[in-house]
Coordinates of C-alpha atoms and ligand atoms in Angstrom, one line a residue:
X1 CA 0.0 0.0 0.0
X2 CA 1.2 3.6 -0.7
X3 CA 0.6 5.7 2.4
X4 CA 1.3 9.4 2.8
X5 CA 1.4 11.0 6.2
X6 CA 0.6 14.7 6.2
X7 CA 1.7 16.0 9.6
X8 CA 3.0 18.9 11.6
X9 CA 5.5 16.8 13.4
X10 CA 7.8 13.8 12.9
X11 CA 10.5 12.9 15.5
X12 CA 13.3 13.3 15.8
X13 CA 13.5 16.2 13.3
X14 CA 10.3 18.1 14.2
X15 CA 8.9 17.1 17.6
X16 CA 7.0 19.0 20.2
X17 CA 5.4 16.0 22.0
X18 CA 4.0 12.6 21.4
X19 CA 2.5 13.3 18.0
X20 CA 6.0 13.4 16.6
X21 CA 6.9 10.1 18.2
X22 CA 3.7 8.5 16.9
X23 CA 4.3 9.6 13.3
X24 CA 7.8 8.2 13.4
X25 CA 6.9 4.9 15.1
X26 CA 3.8 4.2 13.0
X27 CA 5.5 5.1 9.8
X28 CA 8.4 2.8 10.5
X29 CA 6.1 -0.1 11.5
X30 CA 4.1 0.3 8.2
X31 CA 7.3 0.3 6.3
X32 CA 8.5 -2.9 8.0
X33 CA 5.2 -4.5 7.0
X34 CA 6.0 -3.8 3.3
X35 CA 4.2 -0.6 2.7
X36 CA 5.6 2.5 0.9
X37 CA 5.4 5.4 3.3
X38 CA 6.1 9.1 2.6
X39 CA 5.7 11.9 5.1
X40 CA 5.0 15.6 4.2
X41 CA 5.9 18.3 6.7
X42 CA 6.4 22.0 6.8
X43 CA 10.0 23.1 6.5
X44 CA 10.3 24.9 9.9
X45 CA 13.4 27.0 10.6
X46 CA 13.6 25.5 14.1
X47 CA 13.8 21.8 13.1
X48 CA 16.6 19.6 14.1
X49 CA 18.4 19.7 10.8
X50 CA 21.2 17.5 12.2
X51 CA 18.6 14.7 12.4
X52 CA 17.7 14.9 8.6
X53 CA 20.0 13.0 6.3
X54 CA 20.8 14.0 2.8
X55 CA 18.4 17.0 2.6
X56 CA 18.0 18.2 -0.9
X57 CA 15.7 20.4 -3.0
X58 CA 13.6 18.0 -5.0
X59 CA 10.8 20.1 -6.5
X60 CA 10.9 23.8 -7.1
X61 CA 8.0 24.5 -9.3
X62 CA 5.2 24.5 -6.8
X63 CA 2.8 27.4 -6.8
X64 CA 0.1 27.2 -4.1
X65 CA -3.0 29.4 -4.4
X66 CA -3.6 31.3 -1.2
X67 CA -5.7 34.5 -0.7
X68 CA -5.5 36.1 -4.1
X69 CA -2.0 35.0 -5.1
X70 CA 0.0 32.0 -5.9
X71 CA 2.7 31.4 -3.4
X72 CA 5.9 29.9 -4.7
X73 CA 7.3 26.9 -2.6
X74 CA 10.3 24.7 -2.8
X75 CA 10.0 21.1 -1.7
X76 CA 12.9 19.4 0.0
X77 CA 13.5 15.7 0.4
X78 CA 15.5 14.0 3.1
X79 CA 15.5 11.0 5.4
X80 CA 14.5 11.3 9.1
X81 CA 15.6 8.2 10.9
X82 CA 15.4 6.3 7.6
X83 CA 11.9 7.6 6.8
X84 CA 11.2 9.4 3.5
X85 CA 10.2 13.0 4.3
X86 CA 9.2 15.9 2.1
X87 CA 9.5 19.4 3.6
X88 CA 7.5 22.3 2.1
X89 CA 9.1 25.7 2.1
X90 CA 6.9 28.6 1.1
X91 CA 8.4 31.9 0.0
X92 CA 6.2 34.7 1.0
X93 CA 5.9 37.7 3.3
X94 CA 3.7 35.6 5.6
X95 CA 6.9 33.9 6.8
X96 CA 4.7 30.9 7.8
X97 CA 7.4 28.5 9.1
X98 CA 10.3 30.8 9.9
X99 CA 9.3 31.9 13.3
X100 CA 11.6 30.0 15.7
X101 CA 8.8 28.0 17.2
X102 CA 6.4 25.4 15.9
X103 CA 3.1 26.6 17.3
X104 CA 1.8 29.5 19.3
X105 CA 1.1 32.3 16.8
X106 CA -2.3 34.0 16.3
X107 CA -2.4 33.0 12.6
X108 CA -1.7 29.3 13.3
X109 CA -5.0 28.2 11.6
X110 CA -3.9 30.1 8.5
X111 CA -0.3 28.7 8.6
X112 CA -1.5 25.2 8.8
X113 CA -4.4 25.7 6.3
X114 CA -1.7 26.8 3.9
X115 CA 0.4 23.8 4.7
X116 CA -2.6 21.4 4.1
X117 CA -3.3 23.1 0.8
X118 CA 0.4 23.0 -0.2
X119 CA 0.7 19.3 0.6
X120 CA -2.3 18.4 -1.6
X121 CA -1.0 20.7 -4.4
X122 CA 2.4 19.1 -4.2
X123 CA 0.9 15.6 -4.5
X124 CA -1.2 16.7 -7.4
X125 CA 1.6 18.4 -9.3
X126 CA 4.1 15.6 -8.6
X127 CA 1.6 13.0 -9.6
X128 CA 1.4 11.2 -6.3
X129 CA -1.7 9.1 -5.8
X130 CA -1.4 7.3 -2.5
X131 CA -4.0 4.7 -1.4
X132 CA -4.2 6.3 2.0
X133 CA -3.6 9.8 3.2
X134 CA -3.1 9.7 7.0
X135 CA -3.3 13.1 8.6
X136 CA -2.9 14.2 12.2
X137 CA -4.5 16.7 14.6
X138 CA -6.3 20.0 13.9
X139 CA -3.3 21.3 11.9
X140 CA -4.1 19.0 9.0
X141 CA -7.9 18.8 9.5
X142 CA -8.5 20.7 6.2
X143 CA -6.7 18.0 4.2
X144 CA -9.8 15.8 3.8
X145 CA -12.0 18.9 3.3
X146 CA -9.8 20.2 0.5
X147 CA -9.4 16.7 -1.0
X148 CA -13.2 16.0 -1.3
X149 CA -14.2 19.6 -2.0
X150 CA -11.6 20.4 -4.6
X151 CA -8.8 18.0 -5.4
X152 CA -10.8 14.9 -6.1
X153 CA -12.5 16.8 -8.9
X154 CA -9.2 17.8 -10.5
X155 CA -7.5 14.4 -10.6
X156 CA -7.1 13.1 -7.1
X157 CA -10.0 10.6 -6.9
X158 CA -7.9 7.7 -5.5
X159 CA -6.8 8.4 -1.9
X160 CA -8.9 7.7 1.1
X161 CA -8.3 9.6 4.4
X162 CA -7.6 8.4 7.9
X163 CA -7.5 11.2 10.4
X164 CA -6.0 10.8 13.9
X165 CA -7.0 13.0 16.8
X166 CA -4.1 13.3 19.2
X167 CA -5.6 16.0 21.5
X168 CA -9.1 17.5 21.5
X169 CA -8.0 20.5 23.5
X170 CA -6.6 22.1 20.4
X171 CA -9.1 22.2 17.5
X172 CA -8.0 25.0 15.3
X173 CA -11.0 27.4 15.8
X174 CA -10.8 30.3 13.4
X175 CA -12.9 32.5 11.1
X176 CA -14.4 32.0 7.7
X177 CA -11.5 33.8 6.1
X178 CA -9.2 30.8 6.7
X179 CA -11.5 28.8 4.4
X180 CA -11.6 31.4 1.7
X181 CA -7.8 31.8 1.9
X182 CA -7.4 28.2 0.6
X183 CA -10.2 28.4 -1.9
X184 CA -13.0 26.8 0.1
X185 CA -16.5 28.3 0.1
X186 CA -17.5 29.3 3.6
X187 CA -21.1 29.8 2.4
X188 CA -21.4 26.1 1.7
X189 CA -19.2 24.8 4.5
X190 CA -20.0 26.9 7.6
X191 CA -23.1 25.0 8.8
X192 CA -23.9 22.7 11.7
X193 CA -23.2 19.5 9.7
X194 CA -19.8 20.6 8.4
X195 CA -17.3 23.1 9.8
X196 CA -19.3 25.4 12.0
X197 CA -17.9 25.6 15.5
X198 CA -20.3 23.9 17.9
X199 CA -19.8 26.7 20.6
X200 CA -19.6 29.9 18.6
X201 CA -21.6 29.7 15.5
X202 CA -19.6 32.4 13.7
X203 CA -16.5 30.3 14.1
X204 CA -15.0 27.6 11.9
X205 CA -13.6 24.5 13.5
X206 CA -10.9 22.8 11.5
X207 CA -10.8 19.6 13.5
X208 CA -14.6 19.2 13.1
X209 CA -14.0 19.5 9.3
X210 CA -11.5 16.7 9.5
X211 CA -13.9 14.5 11.4
X212 CA -16.8 15.2 9.0
X213 CA -14.8 14.7 5.8
X214 CA -12.5 11.8 6.6
X215 CA -13.2 8.2 5.7
X216 CA -12.1 7.1 9.2
X217 CA -11.2 8.8 12.4
X218 CA -9.0 7.4 15.1
X219 CA -7.9 8.6 18.5
X220 CA -5.0 7.5 20.5
X221 CA -6.5 5.2 23.1
X222 CA -9.8 3.3 23.7
X223 CA -10.4 5.1 26.9
X224 CA -9.9 8.6 25.4
X225 CA -12.2 7.6 22.5
X226 CA -14.9 7.0 25.2
X227 CA -14.1 10.2 27.1
X228 CA -14.2 12.5 24.1
X229 CA -17.5 11.1 22.9
X230 CA -19.2 11.2 26.3
X231 CA -17.5 13.7 28.6
X232 CA -16.3 17.3 28.5
X233 CA -13.0 16.0 27.2
X234 CA -14.5 16.3 23.8
X235 CA -14.3 20.1 24.3
X236 CA -17.6 20.6 22.3
X237 CA -17.0 17.9 19.7
X238 CA -18.9 15.1 21.5
X239 CA -22.0 15.5 19.3
X240 CA -20.0 15.5 16.1
X241 CA -18.2 12.3 17.2
X242 CA -21.4 10.7 18.1
X243 CA -22.9 11.5 14.7
X244 CA -19.9 10.0 13.0
X245 CA -19.4 7.1 15.5
X246 CA -19.5 4.4 12.8
X247 CA -16.2 5.6 11.4
X248 CA -14.5 6.3 14.7
X249 CA -12.4 4.2 17.0
X250 CA -9.6 4.3 19.6
X251 CA -6.2 2.7 18.7
X252 CA -3.7 2.7 21.5
X253 CA -0.4 4.3 20.4
X254 CA 2.7 2.2 20.4
X255 CA 6.3 3.0 21.4
X256 CA 9.1 2.7 18.9
X257 CA 11.4 0.2 20.5
X258 CA 14.1 1.1 18.0
X259 CA 14.3 4.4 19.7
X260 CA 13.1 3.6 23.3
X261 CA 14.8 0.5 24.4
X262 CA 17.5 0.1 27.1
X263 CA 19.0 -2.8 25.3
X264 CA 20.2 -0.8 22.3
X265 CA 19.8 2.9 23.4
X266 CA 22.9 4.8 22.3
X267 CA 22.0 7.7 24.5
X268 CA 22.5 5.9 27.9
X269 CA 25.8 4.9 29.3
X270 CA 24.9 1.3 30.4
X271 CA 22.6 -0.9 28.3
X272 CA 20.5 -3.5 30.0
X273 CA 17.5 -5.8 29.7
X274 CA 15.4 -7.9 32.1
X275 CA 18.3 -10.4 32.6
X276 CA 20.8 -7.6 33.3
X277 CA 18.5 -5.3 35.1
X278 CA 21.2 -4.6 37.8
X279 CA 22.9 -2.4 35.2
X280 CA 20.0 -0.1 35.4
X281 CA 21.5 1.1 38.7
X282 CA 24.7 2.1 36.9
X283 CA 22.5 4.5 34.9
X284 CA 21.0 5.7 38.2
X285 CA 24.5 6.6 39.3
X286 CA 25.3 8.2 36.0
X287 CA 22.1 10.3 36.3
X288 CA 23.0 11.4 39.8
X289 CA 26.5 12.2 38.7
X290 CA 25.3 14.3 35.8
X291 CA 22.7 16.2 37.8
X292 CA 24.9 16.6 40.9
X293 CA 22.7 14.6 43.2
X294 CA 24.2 12.8 46.1
X295 CA 24.7 9.0 46.0
X296 CA 22.4 7.6 48.7
X297 CA 20.1 4.7 49.4
X298 CA 17.0 6.5 48.1
X299 CA 14.6 6.1 45.1
X300 CA 14.6 8.7 42.4
X301 CA 11.2 9.9 41.4
X302 CA 11.0 11.7 38.0
X303 CA 8.9 13.7 35.6
X304 CA 9.5 14.1 31.9
X305 CA 6.8 16.3 30.5
X306 CA 5.6 19.4 28.7
X307 CA 4.6 21.6 31.6
X308 CA 1.1 22.3 30.7
X309 CA -2.1 22.4 32.8
X310 CA -3.1 19.2 31.0
X311 CA -0.2 17.5 32.7
X312 CA -1.2 18.6 36.2
X313 CA 1.5 21.2 36.9
X314 CA 0.1 21.8 40.4
X315 CA 0.3 18.1 41.2
X316 CA 3.8 17.9 39.7
X317 CA 4.9 20.7 42.1
X318 CA 3.2 18.9 44.9
X319 CA 4.9 15.6 44.2
X320 CA 8.4 17.3 44.4
X321 CA 7.7 18.4 48.0
X322 CA 6.1 15.1 48.9
X323 CA 9.1 13.1 47.5
X324 CA 11.7 15.3 49.3
X325 CA 9.8 15.0 52.6
X326 CA 9.5 11.2 52.3
X327 CA 13.0 10.0 51.7
X328 CA 13.3 10.3 47.9
X329 CA 15.2 12.2 45.3
X330 CA 13.4 14.1 42.6
X331 CA 14.4 14.8 39.0
X332 CA 12.3 16.9 36.6
X333 CA 12.8 17.6 32.9
X334 CA 10.2 19.8 31.4
X335 CA 9.4 23.1 29.7
X336 CA 6.4 25.2 28.8
X337 CA 5.7 27.9 26.2
X338 CA 3.8 29.7 29.0
X339 CA 6.3 31.9 30.8
X340 CA 4.2 32.0 34.0
X341 CA 4.4 28.2 34.3
X342 CA 8.2 28.2 33.6
X343 CA 8.7 30.9 36.1
X344 CA 7.0 28.9 38.9
X345 CA 9.3 26.0 38.2
X346 CA 12.4 28.3 37.9
X347 CA 11.5 29.9 41.3
X348 CA 11.3 26.5 42.9
X349 CA 14.5 25.4 41.2
X350 CA 16.2 28.5 42.7
X351 CA 14.7 27.7 46.1
X352 CA 15.9 24.1 46.0
X353 CA 19.3 25.0 44.5
X354 CA 21.4 23.6 47.3
X355 CA 19.3 20.5 47.9
X356 CA 21.4 17.5 47.0
X357 CA 18.3 15.4 46.4
X358 CA 16.6 17.4 43.7
X359 CA 17.3 18.7 40.2
X360 CA 14.8 20.6 38.1
X361 CA 15.8 21.0 34.4
X362 CA 13.6 23.5 32.8
X363 CA 14.3 22.8 29.2
X364 CA 13.7 20.4 26.3
X365 CA 16.5 17.8 26.1
X366 CA 16.0 14.6 24.2
X367 CA 19.2 13.0 25.4
X368 CA 18.7 13.8 29.1
X369 CA 15.2 12.3 28.7
X370 CA 16.7 8.9 27.8
X371 CA 19.0 9.0 30.8
X372 CA 16.1 9.8 33.2
X373 CA 14.0 7.0 31.9
X374 CA 17.0 4.6 32.4
X375 CA 18.2 6.0 35.8
X376 CA 15.0 6.8 37.7
X377 CA 13.0 4.4 39.8
X378 CA 9.6 5.9 39.3
X379 CA 7.9 8.4 36.9
X380 CA 4.9 10.5 37.9
X381 CA 2.2 11.5 35.5
X382 CA -0.7 13.2 37.4
X383 CA -2.5 14.5 34.2
X384 CA -5.9 16.2 34.2
X385 CA -6.5 14.5 30.9
X386 CA -4.2 12.3 28.8
X387 CA -5.2 11.2 25.3
X388 CA -2.7 8.3 25.4
X389 CA 0.6 9.3 27.0
X390 CA 3.8 7.8 25.8
X391 CA 6.0 8.5 28.8
X392 CA 4.5 5.8 31.0
X393 CA 5.0 3.2 28.3
X394 CA 8.6 4.4 27.7
X395 CA 9.3 4.4 31.4
X396 CA 8.0 0.8 31.7
X397 CA 10.3 -0.4 28.9
X398 CA 13.2 1.0 31.0
X399 CA 12.0 -0.7 34.2
X400 CA 10.8 2.6 35.7
X401 CA 7.6 2.3 37.6
X402 CA 4.8 4.7 36.5
X403 CA 2.6 6.5 39.0
X404 CA -0.4 7.8 37.1
X405 CA -3.8 9.3 37.3
X406 CA -6.6 7.0 36.1
X407 CA -7.5 8.9 32.9
X408 CA -7.3 8.4 29.1
X409 CA -4.6 6.2 27.8
X410 CA -3.0 6.0 31.2
X411 CA -5.9 3.8 32.3
X412 CA -5.4 1.6 29.3
X413 CA -1.7 1.0 30.1
X414 CA -1.0 1.2 33.8
X415 CA -2.5 -1.4 36.2
X416 CA -2.3 -0.8 39.9
X417 CA 0.0 -3.0 42.0
X418 CA -2.6 -3.3 44.8
X419 CA -6.0 -2.7 43.3
X420 CA -6.0 -3.7 39.6
X421 CA -8.5 -6.3 38.5
X422 CA -5.7 -8.2 36.8
X423 CA -3.4 -11.1 37.7
X424 CA -0.3 -10.0 39.6
X425 CA 2.1 -10.6 36.6
X426 CA 0.2 -7.9 34.7
X427 CA 0.4 -5.2 37.4
X428 CA 2.9 -2.6 36.5
X429 CA 2.5 0.6 38.4
X430 CA 0.4 2.8 40.7
X431 CA -2.9 4.5 39.8
X432 CA -5.0 7.1 41.6
X433 CA -8.4 8.5 40.6
X434 CA -9.1 12.0 41.8
X435 CA -7.2 15.0 40.4
X436 CA -6.0 16.1 43.8
X437 CA -3.1 15.8 46.2
X438 CA -4.8 13.3 48.4
X439 CA -5.1 10.8 45.6
X440 CA -1.5 11.4 44.4
X441 CA -0.1 11.2 47.9
X442 CA -1.7 7.8 48.5
X443 CA -0.2 6.4 45.3
X444 CA 3.2 7.9 46.1
X445 CA 3.0 6.6 49.6
X446 CA 2.3 3.1 48.4
X447 CA 5.1 3.2 45.8
X448 CA 7.7 4.5 48.1
X449 CA 6.7 2.1 50.8
X450 CA 7.1 -0.9 48.5
X451 CA 10.5 0.4 47.3
X452 CA 11.8 0.6 50.8
X453 CA 10.1 -2.3 52.5
X454 CA 9.6 -4.9 49.8
X455 CA 12.4 -4.4 47.2
X456 CA 11.8 -7.8 45.7
X457 CA 8.2 -7.0 45.0
X458 CA 9.2 -3.6 43.6
X459 CA 11.6 -5.4 41.3
X460 CA 8.7 -7.6 40.1
X461 CA 6.6 -4.5 39.2
X462 CA 9.6 -3.2 37.2
X463 CA 9.9 -6.5 35.3
X464 CA 6.2 -6.8 34.7
X465 CA 6.4 -3.4 33.0
X466 CA 9.5 -4.3 30.9
X467 CA 7.8 -7.5 29.7
X468 CA 4.6 -5.9 28.5
X469 CA 4.6 -5.3 24.7
X470 CA 3.7 -1.7 24.0
X471 CA 5.4 -1.8 20.6
X472 CA 3.8 -0.7 17.3
X473 CA 3.2 -4.4 16.4
X474 CA -0.5 -4.5 17.4
X475 CA -1.4 -0.9 16.6
X476 CA 0.4 -1.2 13.2
X477 CA -1.8 -4.2 12.3
X478 CA -4.9 -2.2 13.5
X479 CA -4.1 0.7 11.3
X480 CA -3.6 -1.5 8.3
X481 CA -7.0 -3.1 8.9
X482 CA -8.5 0.4 9.0
X483 CA -6.7 1.4 5.8
X484 CA -8.0 -1.8 4.1
X485 CA -11.5 -1.2 5.4
X486 CA -11.7 2.3 4.0
X487 CA -10.2 1.3 0.6
X488 CA -12.8 -1.4 0.1
Ligands
ADP1 P1 2.4 15.0 24.9 O1 2.3 14.6 23.5 O2 1.1 15.4 25.5 O3 3.5 16.0 25.2 P2 3.3 12.2 25.4 O4 3.5 11.5 26.7 O5 2.4 11.6 24.4 O6 2.8 13.7 25.8 O7 4.7 12.4 24.7 C1 5.7 13.1 25.2 C2 7.0 12.9 24.4 O8 7.8 14.1 24.6 C3 7.8 11.8 25.0 O9 8.7 11.3 24.0 C4 8.7 12.5 26.1 O10 9.9 11.8 26.3 C5 9.0 13.8 25.3 N1 9.2 15.0 26.2 C6 8.4 15.7 26.9 N2 9.0 16.7 27.6 C7 10.3 16.6 27.2 C8 11.4 17.4 27.5 N3 11.3 18.5 28.3 N4 12.6 17.1 27.0 C9 12.7 16.0 26.2 N5 11.7 15.2 25.9 C10 10.4 15.5 26.3

């Protein structure tokens, strides 16, 4: 099958969070299964160009209609971790992708509407007719709309569209001008059944358009599929998802074990697996050494996260104090585009500066993330909501025990050591229900207690997590079934 991913992120070259990992891991899995996969991305100025191999201009005669002009674009080709990627570089005063950050501008809906249009225009002009276009999140929600409103009538009748929702909090709500800018007719499209925003009827909702026009919609875990259809987690799209429920399902994300695997990880000093799990503690020492923590008989509790309200920043702060007061060390790696949140953490970092049991690293650092997964004993994820969450699955692969809130994909992947309705060999972490410090404290208390008092049982939890298969093997097969279903 010929599959084209149209996406705002692909790790490791362009990654803000899990979406980047998912595109990388799923594309690799589809390739291994004999499919031809190509990926189309914007050419951001802030990408990791050192992670793109053999980047070359491959198409320079692309003119994309936008507003009342044709914008000239160059298309570059290169390999990202062996994956075939095309990068679209527009030349215009809009300066769409040369802004030093991926997201966070007022005109984001127009930047990505342009990208969606440019991706289709590129496919048309370069005669690419994939069987499947797989697009991701609100940024590419206009792809199926443009395909079925415009491009199928001018030569692109073959592709079917699978659309994956990674986070319903961001839906790309904009005005009618975004549609006219890319040649769509707001008069026809802005109504209840199509792209009209369900809250504010003058608004256009790009993600809703993607849902309405795609042949199949997935989201990133079965539990989140339920939550966005039936609870406020749908952020207003519950009704739309219920109307389209026949073409909607949850597929749990996988983890790319070529990237996240302590047996082969080039970014950690000591490789290990279940049989050599003692070597995990050499990584713990290395982590302490690197972050200037004292060597002591204490567990290291960690956080690797975007610092966003979604991730429970208040509870993350709380867990730092709890851990330090209860015989643990704490390591945090995180950053936020919101300076108020960053400043809270920087103030605490300043306050704890001389504490030999704590290090807060307020930045984005891929390599340090690997060392933390390998060196820590536990990883806390107290999210308000969590579509899937990759960090708990990555942590488990490294024998790091997750402590998570019972929500979204966290509930599908972490099974409580004491209370899960599962056999002991499947229990792999600690789970709490309420989004408050009481719930979190009780889970932390149980986890720390086990680490100190019953180390052999703690070791079993670590091993249970390492044994569980959260690779792309199953989800890869699920996606191929979906692709075949919509092609039929
Ligand atoms: P989300 O997509 O909501 O941010 P996920 O758990 O799905 O959350 O994916 C997060 C990904 O981003 C993981 O690969 C994690 O290791 C990585 N990550 C998050 N914060 C940082 C950071 N500060 N430095 C390096 N990697 C990070």
